[in-house]
């Protein structure tokens, strides 16, 4: 089985690659540091599974997944990220990911996730799956999030995290003007008048978290 591990932090990426090789010796693990590199490697040799980080330099893990799935609809992608905000988990699943778990997971959980996704099953970290189920049962998703397109939600999250518009444009491969247009539409949809209000709203909605 061939796996492509995509993470921009070399020490972290190499550490997880070594861990997978040790615990699953039948795997051949390749590595990529960026979304662009991942796209190139997949074109050269299609892996059985891509383990994808969310935040990457250049195009984001989410955008990389969209592009990979457009070209290869059967490709399995497992998100492995430090982010556990439910809107981001939903975005990953909507983009076609087969699973999602956080980097707080124990090594055995990562191995279990890899095995299940390779076997054709979905895998969502238990705590995240519980939160998703509870949110669905309570129908408590903020209606303002539901009215956004997937692209609008992605830009909203990035803006709320303080990502500069130019960086957003580079990561999503769109123009700065397009980002500005999205920001204007988002302010209108969310009924906010400033970037600061947008950030506070993102915290209130749970799409970003304040370290504490």
PDB file of C-alpha atoms in Angstrom:
ATOM      1  CA  UNK A   1       0.000   0.000   0.000  1.00  0.00           C
ATOM      2  CA  UNK A   2       1.255   3.446  -0.939  1.00  0.00           C
ATOM      3  CA  UNK A   3       0.479   6.460   1.251  1.00  0.00           C
ATOM      4  CA  UNK A   4       1.259  10.117   0.652  1.00  0.00           C
ATOM      5  CA  UNK A   5       1.686  12.160   3.837  1.00  0.00           C
ATOM      6  CA  UNK A   6       1.220  15.908   3.276  1.00  0.00           C
ATOM      7  CA  UNK A   7       2.422  18.273   6.019  1.00  0.00           C
ATOM      8  CA  UNK A   8       4.502  21.437   5.801  1.00  0.00           C
ATOM      9  CA  UNK A   9       6.377  20.903   9.078  1.00  0.00           C
ATOM     10  CA  UNK A  10       9.335  18.687   8.201  1.00  0.00           C
ATOM     11  CA  UNK A  11       9.996  17.357  11.697  1.00  0.00           C
ATOM     12  CA  UNK A  12       6.321  16.564  12.285  1.00  0.00           C
ATOM     13  CA  UNK A  13       5.895  15.000   8.842  1.00  0.00           C
ATOM     14  CA  UNK A  14       8.995  12.849   9.124  1.00  0.00           C
ATOM     15  CA  UNK A  15       8.025  11.824  12.645  1.00  0.00           C
ATOM     16  CA  UNK A  16       4.592  10.601  11.586  1.00  0.00           C
ATOM     17  CA  UNK A  17       6.023   8.945   8.496  1.00  0.00           C
ATOM     18  CA  UNK A  18       8.496   7.027  10.677  1.00  0.00           C
ATOM     19  CA  UNK A  19       5.701   6.117  13.073  1.00  0.00           C
ATOM     20  CA  UNK A  20       3.536   4.701  10.286  1.00  0.00           C
ATOM     21  CA  UNK A  21       6.445   2.757   8.813  1.00  0.00           C
ATOM     22  CA  UNK A  22       7.219   1.259  12.224  1.00  0.00           C
ATOM     23  CA  UNK A  23       3.629   0.348  13.124  1.00  0.00           C
ATOM     24  CA  UNK A  24       2.543  -0.635   9.600  1.00  0.00           C
ATOM     25  CA  UNK A  25       5.637  -2.090   7.925  1.00  0.00           C
ATOM     26  CA  UNK A  26       3.673  -3.102   4.812  1.00  0.00           C
ATOM     27  CA  UNK A  27       3.139   0.579   3.947  1.00  0.00           C
ATOM     28  CA  UNK A  28       5.265   2.610   1.570  1.00  0.00           C
ATOM     29  CA  UNK A  29       5.059   6.202   2.829  1.00  0.00           C
ATOM     30  CA  UNK A  30       5.952   9.141   0.599  1.00  0.00           C
ATOM     31  CA  UNK A  31       6.036  12.744   1.801  1.00  0.00           C
ATOM     32  CA  UNK A  32       5.015  16.148   0.459  1.00  0.00           C
ATOM     33  CA  UNK A  33       5.429  19.553   2.093  1.00  0.00           C
ATOM     34  CA  UNK A  34       2.900  21.543   0.051  1.00  0.00           C
ATOM     35  CA  UNK A  35      -0.340  21.116  -1.836  1.00  0.00           C
ATOM     36  CA  UNK A  36       1.440  21.758  -5.124  1.00  0.00           C
ATOM     37  CA  UNK A  37       3.965  19.044  -4.332  1.00  0.00           C
ATOM     38  CA  UNK A  38       1.162  16.660  -3.395  1.00  0.00           C
ATOM     39  CA  UNK A  39      -0.629  17.264  -6.699  1.00  0.00           C
ATOM     40  CA  UNK A  40       2.579  16.620  -8.612  1.00  0.00           C
ATOM     41  CA  UNK A  41       3.372  13.410  -6.719  1.00  0.00           C
ATOM     42  CA  UNK A  42      -0.138  12.042  -7.136  1.00  0.00           C
ATOM     43  CA  UNK A  43       0.075  12.595 -10.889  1.00  0.00           C
ATOM     44  CA  UNK A  44       3.342  10.639 -10.947  1.00  0.00           C
ATOM     45  CA  UNK A  45       2.021   7.777  -8.833  1.00  0.00           C
ATOM     46  CA  UNK A  46      -1.514   7.531  -7.466  1.00  0.00           C
ATOM     47  CA  UNK A  47      -1.379   6.491  -3.793  1.00  0.00           C
ATOM     48  CA  UNK A  48      -3.933   4.320  -2.029  1.00  0.00           C
ATOM     49  CA  UNK A  49      -4.393   7.072   0.569  1.00  0.00           C
ATOM     50  CA  UNK A  50      -3.445  10.710   1.082  1.00  0.00           C
ATOM     51  CA  UNK A  51      -3.047  11.915   4.677  1.00  0.00           C
ATOM     52  CA  UNK A  52      -3.659  15.644   4.468  1.00  0.00           C
ATOM     53  CA  UNK A  53      -2.938  18.552   6.801  1.00  0.00           C
ATOM     54  CA  UNK A  54      -5.424  21.434   6.717  1.00  0.00           C
ATOM     55  CA  UNK A  55      -3.095  24.433   6.791  1.00  0.00           C
ATOM     56  CA  UNK A  56      -0.426  24.324   4.097  1.00  0.00           C
ATOM     57  CA  UNK A  57       1.681  27.029   2.456  1.00  0.00           C
ATOM     58  CA  UNK A  58       0.495  27.834  -1.040  1.00  0.00           C
ATOM     59  CA  UNK A  59      -2.800  26.120  -1.773  1.00  0.00           C
ATOM     60  CA  UNK A  60      -4.567  24.863   1.346  1.00  0.00           C
ATOM     61  CA  UNK A  61      -5.120  21.237   2.243  1.00  0.00           C
ATOM     62  CA  UNK A  62      -8.804  21.741   1.558  1.00  0.00           C
ATOM     63  CA  UNK A  63      -8.204  23.146  -1.936  1.00  0.00           C
ATOM     64  CA  UNK A  64      -5.650  20.418  -2.638  1.00  0.00           C
ATOM     65  CA  UNK A  65      -8.216  17.798  -1.679  1.00  0.00           C
ATOM     66  CA  UNK A  66     -10.822  19.357  -3.955  1.00  0.00           C
ATOM     67  CA  UNK A  67      -8.426  19.293  -6.892  1.00  0.00           C
ATOM     68  CA  UNK A  68      -7.283  15.740  -6.211  1.00  0.00           C
ATOM     69  CA  UNK A  69     -10.845  14.487  -5.911  1.00  0.00           C
ATOM     70  CA  UNK A  70     -11.880  16.267  -9.104  1.00  0.00           C
ATOM     71  CA  UNK A  71      -9.152  14.430 -11.000  1.00  0.00           C
ATOM     72  CA  UNK A  72      -9.403  11.160  -9.077  1.00  0.00           C
ATOM     73  CA  UNK A  73     -12.904  10.770  -7.542  1.00  0.00           C
ATOM     74  CA  UNK A  74     -12.006   7.408  -5.990  1.00  0.00           C
ATOM     75  CA  UNK A  75      -8.915   8.739  -4.194  1.00  0.00           C
ATOM     76  CA  UNK A  76      -9.143   8.391  -0.417  1.00  0.00           C
ATOM     77  CA  UNK A  77      -8.112  11.367   1.709  1.00  0.00           C
ATOM     78  CA  UNK A  78      -7.744  11.379   5.490  1.00  0.00           C
ATOM     79  CA  UNK A  79      -7.389  14.781   7.166  1.00  0.00           C
ATOM     80  CA  UNK A  80      -4.916  14.833  10.038  1.00  0.00           C
ATOM     81  CA  UNK A  81      -4.900  18.317  11.518  1.00  0.00           C
ATOM     82  CA  UNK A  82      -4.440  20.365  14.660  1.00  0.00           C
ATOM     83  CA  UNK A  83      -7.835  21.988  13.987  1.00  0.00           C
ATOM     84  CA  UNK A  84     -10.952  20.489  15.574  1.00  0.00           C
ATOM     85  CA  UNK A  85     -13.547  23.176  14.803  1.00  0.00           C
ATOM     86  CA  UNK A  86     -16.700  21.505  13.469  1.00  0.00           C
ATOM     87  CA  UNK A  87     -17.176  23.834  10.464  1.00  0.00           C
ATOM     88  CA  UNK A  88     -13.695  22.865   9.277  1.00  0.00           C
ATOM     89  CA  UNK A  89     -14.414  19.171   9.767  1.00  0.00           C
ATOM     90  CA  UNK A  90     -17.593  19.575   7.721  1.00  0.00           C
ATOM     91  CA  UNK A  91     -15.672  21.410   5.003  1.00  0.00           C
ATOM     92  CA  UNK A  92     -13.150  18.580   4.769  1.00  0.00           C
ATOM     93  CA  UNK A  93     -15.892  15.976   4.495  1.00  0.00           C
ATOM     94  CA  UNK A  94     -17.779  18.075   1.944  1.00  0.00           C
ATOM     95  CA  UNK A  95     -14.588  18.284  -0.114  1.00  0.00           C
ATOM     96  CA  UNK A  96     -14.612  14.502  -0.332  1.00  0.00           C
ATOM     97  CA  UNK A  97     -12.408  13.404   2.566  1.00  0.00           C
ATOM     98  CA  UNK A  98     -13.003   9.899   3.894  1.00  0.00           C
ATOM     99  CA  UNK A  99     -11.998  10.803   7.413  1.00  0.00           C
ATOM    100  CA  UNK A 100     -10.786  13.371   9.901  1.00  0.00           C
ATOM    101  CA  UNK A 101      -8.765  13.165  13.078  1.00  0.00           C
ATOM    102  CA  UNK A 102      -6.673  15.594  15.084  1.00  0.00           C
ATOM    103  CA  UNK A 103      -2.986  15.512  15.897  1.00  0.00           C
ATOM    104  CA  UNK A 104      -3.908  15.076  19.555  1.00  0.00           C
ATOM    105  CA  UNK A 105      -4.834  11.490  18.691  1.00  0.00           C
ATOM    106  CA  UNK A 106      -2.772   8.610  20.042  1.00  0.00           C
ATOM    107  CA  UNK A 107      -0.571   6.740  17.520  1.00  0.00           C
ATOM    108  CA  UNK A 108      -2.894   3.744  17.693  1.00  0.00           C
ATOM    109  CA  UNK A 109      -5.812   5.945  16.662  1.00  0.00           C
ATOM    110  CA  UNK A 110      -3.918   7.161  13.604  1.00  0.00           C
ATOM    111  CA  UNK A 111      -3.112   3.587  12.634  1.00  0.00           C
ATOM    112  CA  UNK A 112      -6.749   2.547  13.102  1.00  0.00           C
ATOM    113  CA  UNK A 113      -7.920   5.490  10.978  1.00  0.00           C
ATOM    114  CA  UNK A 114      -5.465   4.611   8.201  1.00  0.00           C
ATOM    115  CA  UNK A 115      -6.515   0.965   8.218  1.00  0.00           C
ATOM    116  CA  UNK A 116     -10.217   1.762   8.131  1.00  0.00           C
ATOM    117  CA  UNK A 117      -9.949   4.314   5.345  1.00  0.00           C
ATOM    118  CA  UNK A 118      -7.717   1.995   3.302  1.00  0.00           C
ATOM    119  CA  UNK A 119     -10.403  -0.660   3.741  1.00  0.00           C
ATOM    120  CA  UNK A 120     -12.948   1.680   2.199  1.00  0.00           C
ATOM    121  CA  UNK A 121     -14.638   2.902   5.374  1.00  0.00           C
ATOM    122  CA  UNK A 122     -15.083   6.408   6.721  1.00  0.00           C
ATOM    123  CA  UNK A 123     -13.308   7.380   9.930  1.00  0.00           C
ATOM    124  CA  UNK A 124     -13.971  10.409  12.107  1.00  0.00           C
ATOM    125  CA  UNK A 125     -12.276  10.801  15.474  1.00  0.00           C
ATOM    126  CA  UNK A 126     -14.753   9.737  18.148  1.00  0.00           C
ATOM    127  CA  UNK A 127     -15.042  13.076  19.922  1.00  0.00           C
ATOM    128  CA  UNK A 128     -15.560  14.893  16.626  1.00  0.00           C
ATOM    129  CA  UNK A 129     -18.107  12.340  15.442  1.00  0.00           C
ATOM    130  CA  UNK A 130     -20.038  12.795  18.686  1.00  0.00           C
ATOM    131  CA  UNK A 131     -20.016  16.579  18.333  1.00  0.00           C
ATOM    132  CA  UNK A 132     -21.165  16.345  14.716  1.00  0.00           C
ATOM    133  CA  UNK A 133     -23.983  14.006  15.676  1.00  0.00           C
ATOM    134  CA  UNK A 134     -25.097  16.201  18.562  1.00  0.00           C
ATOM    135  CA  UNK A 135     -24.979  19.313  16.394  1.00  0.00           C
ATOM    136  CA  UNK A 136     -27.058  17.577  13.747  1.00  0.00           C
ATOM    137  CA  UNK A 137     -29.568  16.367  16.319  1.00  0.00           C
ATOM    138  CA  UNK A 138     -29.981  19.804  17.873  1.00  0.00           C
ATOM    139  CA  UNK A 139     -30.038  21.533  14.479  1.00  0.00           C
ATOM    140  CA  UNK A 140     -27.871  24.152  16.125  1.00  0.00           C
ATOM    141  CA  UNK A 141     -25.686  25.068  13.174  1.00  0.00           C
ATOM    142  CA  UNK A 142     -25.758  28.824  12.875  1.00  0.00           C
ATOM    143  CA  UNK A 143     -28.130  29.627   9.957  1.00  0.00           C
ATOM    144  CA  UNK A 144     -25.676  32.228   8.721  1.00  0.00           C
ATOM    145  CA  UNK A 145     -23.151  29.460   8.111  1.00  0.00           C
ATOM    146  CA  UNK A 146     -25.729  27.452   6.218  1.00  0.00           C
ATOM    147  CA  UNK A 147     -26.358  30.329   3.815  1.00  0.00           C
ATOM    148  CA  UNK A 148     -22.692  30.485   2.798  1.00  0.00           C
ATOM    149  CA  UNK A 149     -21.198  28.697  -0.160  1.00  0.00           C
ATOM    150  CA  UNK A 150     -18.281  26.364   0.556  1.00  0.00           C
ATOM    151  CA  UNK A 151     -15.855  28.936  -0.834  1.00  0.00           C
ATOM    152  CA  UNK A 152     -17.386  31.725   1.276  1.00  0.00           C
ATOM    153  CA  UNK A 153     -17.085  29.614   4.417  1.00  0.00           C
ATOM    154  CA  UNK A 154     -13.456  28.829   3.665  1.00  0.00           C
ATOM    155  CA  UNK A 155     -12.624  32.510   3.172  1.00  0.00           C
ATOM    156  CA  UNK A 156     -14.641  33.458   6.260  1.00  0.00           C
ATOM    157  CA  UNK A 157     -12.626  31.046   8.406  1.00  0.00           C
ATOM    158  CA  UNK A 158      -9.331  32.311   7.036  1.00  0.00           C
ATOM    159  CA  UNK A 159     -10.303  35.958   7.507  1.00  0.00           C
ATOM    160  CA  UNK A 160     -11.545  35.276  11.025  1.00  0.00           C
ATOM    161  CA  UNK A 161      -8.177  33.712  11.841  1.00  0.00           C
ATOM    162  CA  UNK A 162      -6.461  36.871  10.718  1.00  0.00           C
ATOM    163  CA  UNK A 163      -5.053  35.529   7.457  1.00  0.00           C
ATOM    164  CA  UNK A 164      -4.162  38.481   5.181  1.00  0.00           C
ATOM    165  CA  UNK A 165      -6.227  38.828   2.008  1.00  0.00           C
ATOM    166  CA  UNK A 166      -3.111  38.478  -0.156  1.00  0.00           C
ATOM    167  CA  UNK A 167      -2.239  35.174   1.537  1.00  0.00           C
ATOM    168  CA  UNK A 168      -5.806  33.931   1.076  1.00  0.00           C
ATOM    169  CA  UNK A 169      -5.616  34.786  -2.619  1.00  0.00           C
ATOM    170  CA  UNK A 170      -2.324  32.893  -2.968  1.00  0.00           C
ATOM    171  CA  UNK A 171      -3.524  29.817  -1.080  1.00  0.00           C
ATOM    172  CA  UNK A 172      -6.819  29.581  -2.957  1.00  0.00           C
ATOM    173  CA  UNK A 173      -5.304  30.576  -6.315  1.00  0.00           C
ATOM    174  CA  UNK A 174      -7.728  33.459  -6.803  1.00  0.00           C
ATOM    175  CA  UNK A 175      -7.145  37.177  -7.248  1.00  0.00           C
ATOM    176  CA  UNK A 176      -6.959  39.658  -4.384  1.00  0.00           C
ATOM    177  CA  UNK A 177      -9.949  41.403  -5.959  1.00  0.00           C
ATOM    178  CA  UNK A 178     -11.973  38.188  -5.726  1.00  0.00           C
ATOM    179  CA  UNK A 179     -11.093  37.918  -2.034  1.00  0.00           C
ATOM    180  CA  UNK A 180     -12.166  41.532  -1.561  1.00  0.00           C
ATOM    181  CA  UNK A 181     -15.461  40.829  -3.317  1.00  0.00           C
ATOM    182  CA  UNK A 182     -16.069  37.812  -1.088  1.00  0.00           C
ATOM    183  CA  UNK A 183     -15.301  39.924   1.988  1.00  0.00           C
ATOM    184  CA  UNK A 184     -17.869  42.507   0.914  1.00  0.00           C
ATOM    185  CA  UNK A 185     -20.499  39.816   0.370  1.00  0.00           C
ATOM    186  CA  UNK A 186     -19.656  38.159   3.683  1.00  0.00           C
ATOM    187  CA  UNK A 187     -20.040  41.410   5.597  1.00  0.00           C
ATOM    188  CA  UNK A 188     -23.441  41.855   3.973  1.00  0.00           C
ATOM    189  CA  UNK A 189     -24.572  38.285   4.672  1.00  0.00           C
ATOM    190  CA  UNK A 190     -23.290  38.350   8.244  1.00  0.00           C
ATOM    191  CA  UNK A 191     -24.453  41.898   8.886  1.00  0.00           C
ATOM    192  CA  UNK A 192     -21.106  43.158  10.125  1.00  0.00           C
ATOM    193  CA  UNK A 193     -19.371  46.372   9.148  1.00  0.00           C
ATOM    194  CA  UNK A 194     -15.721  45.712   9.975  1.00  0.00           C
ATOM    195  CA  UNK A 195     -13.056  43.033   9.875  1.00  0.00           C
ATOM    196  CA  UNK A 196     -12.886  43.097  13.700  1.00  0.00           C
ATOM    197  CA  UNK A 197     -16.608  42.317  13.946  1.00  0.00           C
ATOM    198  CA  UNK A 198     -16.120  39.474  11.506  1.00  0.00           C
ATOM    199  CA  UNK A 199     -13.360  38.009  13.701  1.00  0.00           C
ATOM    200  CA  UNK A 200     -15.543  38.244  16.826  1.00  0.00           C
ATOM    201  CA  UNK A 201     -18.396  36.610  14.956  1.00  0.00           C
ATOM    202  CA  UNK A 202     -16.114  33.773  13.868  1.00  0.00           C
ATOM    203  CA  UNK A 203     -15.232  33.161  17.518  1.00  0.00           C
ATOM    204  CA  UNK A 204     -18.901  33.271  18.556  1.00  0.00           C
ATOM    205  CA  UNK A 205     -19.823  30.791  15.810  1.00  0.00           C
ATOM    206  CA  UNK A 206     -17.023  28.435  16.832  1.00  0.00           C
ATOM    207  CA  UNK A 207     -15.165  28.516  13.525  1.00  0.00           C
ATOM    208  CA  UNK A 208     -12.086  29.860  15.291  1.00  0.00           C
ATOM    209  CA  UNK A 209     -10.915  29.465  18.843  1.00  0.00           C
ATOM    210  CA  UNK A 210      -9.080  31.777  21.177  1.00  0.00           C
ATOM    211  CA  UNK A 211      -6.027  30.173  22.736  1.00  0.00           C
ATOM    212  CA  UNK A 212      -6.246  30.103  26.450  1.00  0.00           C
TER     213      UNK A 212
END
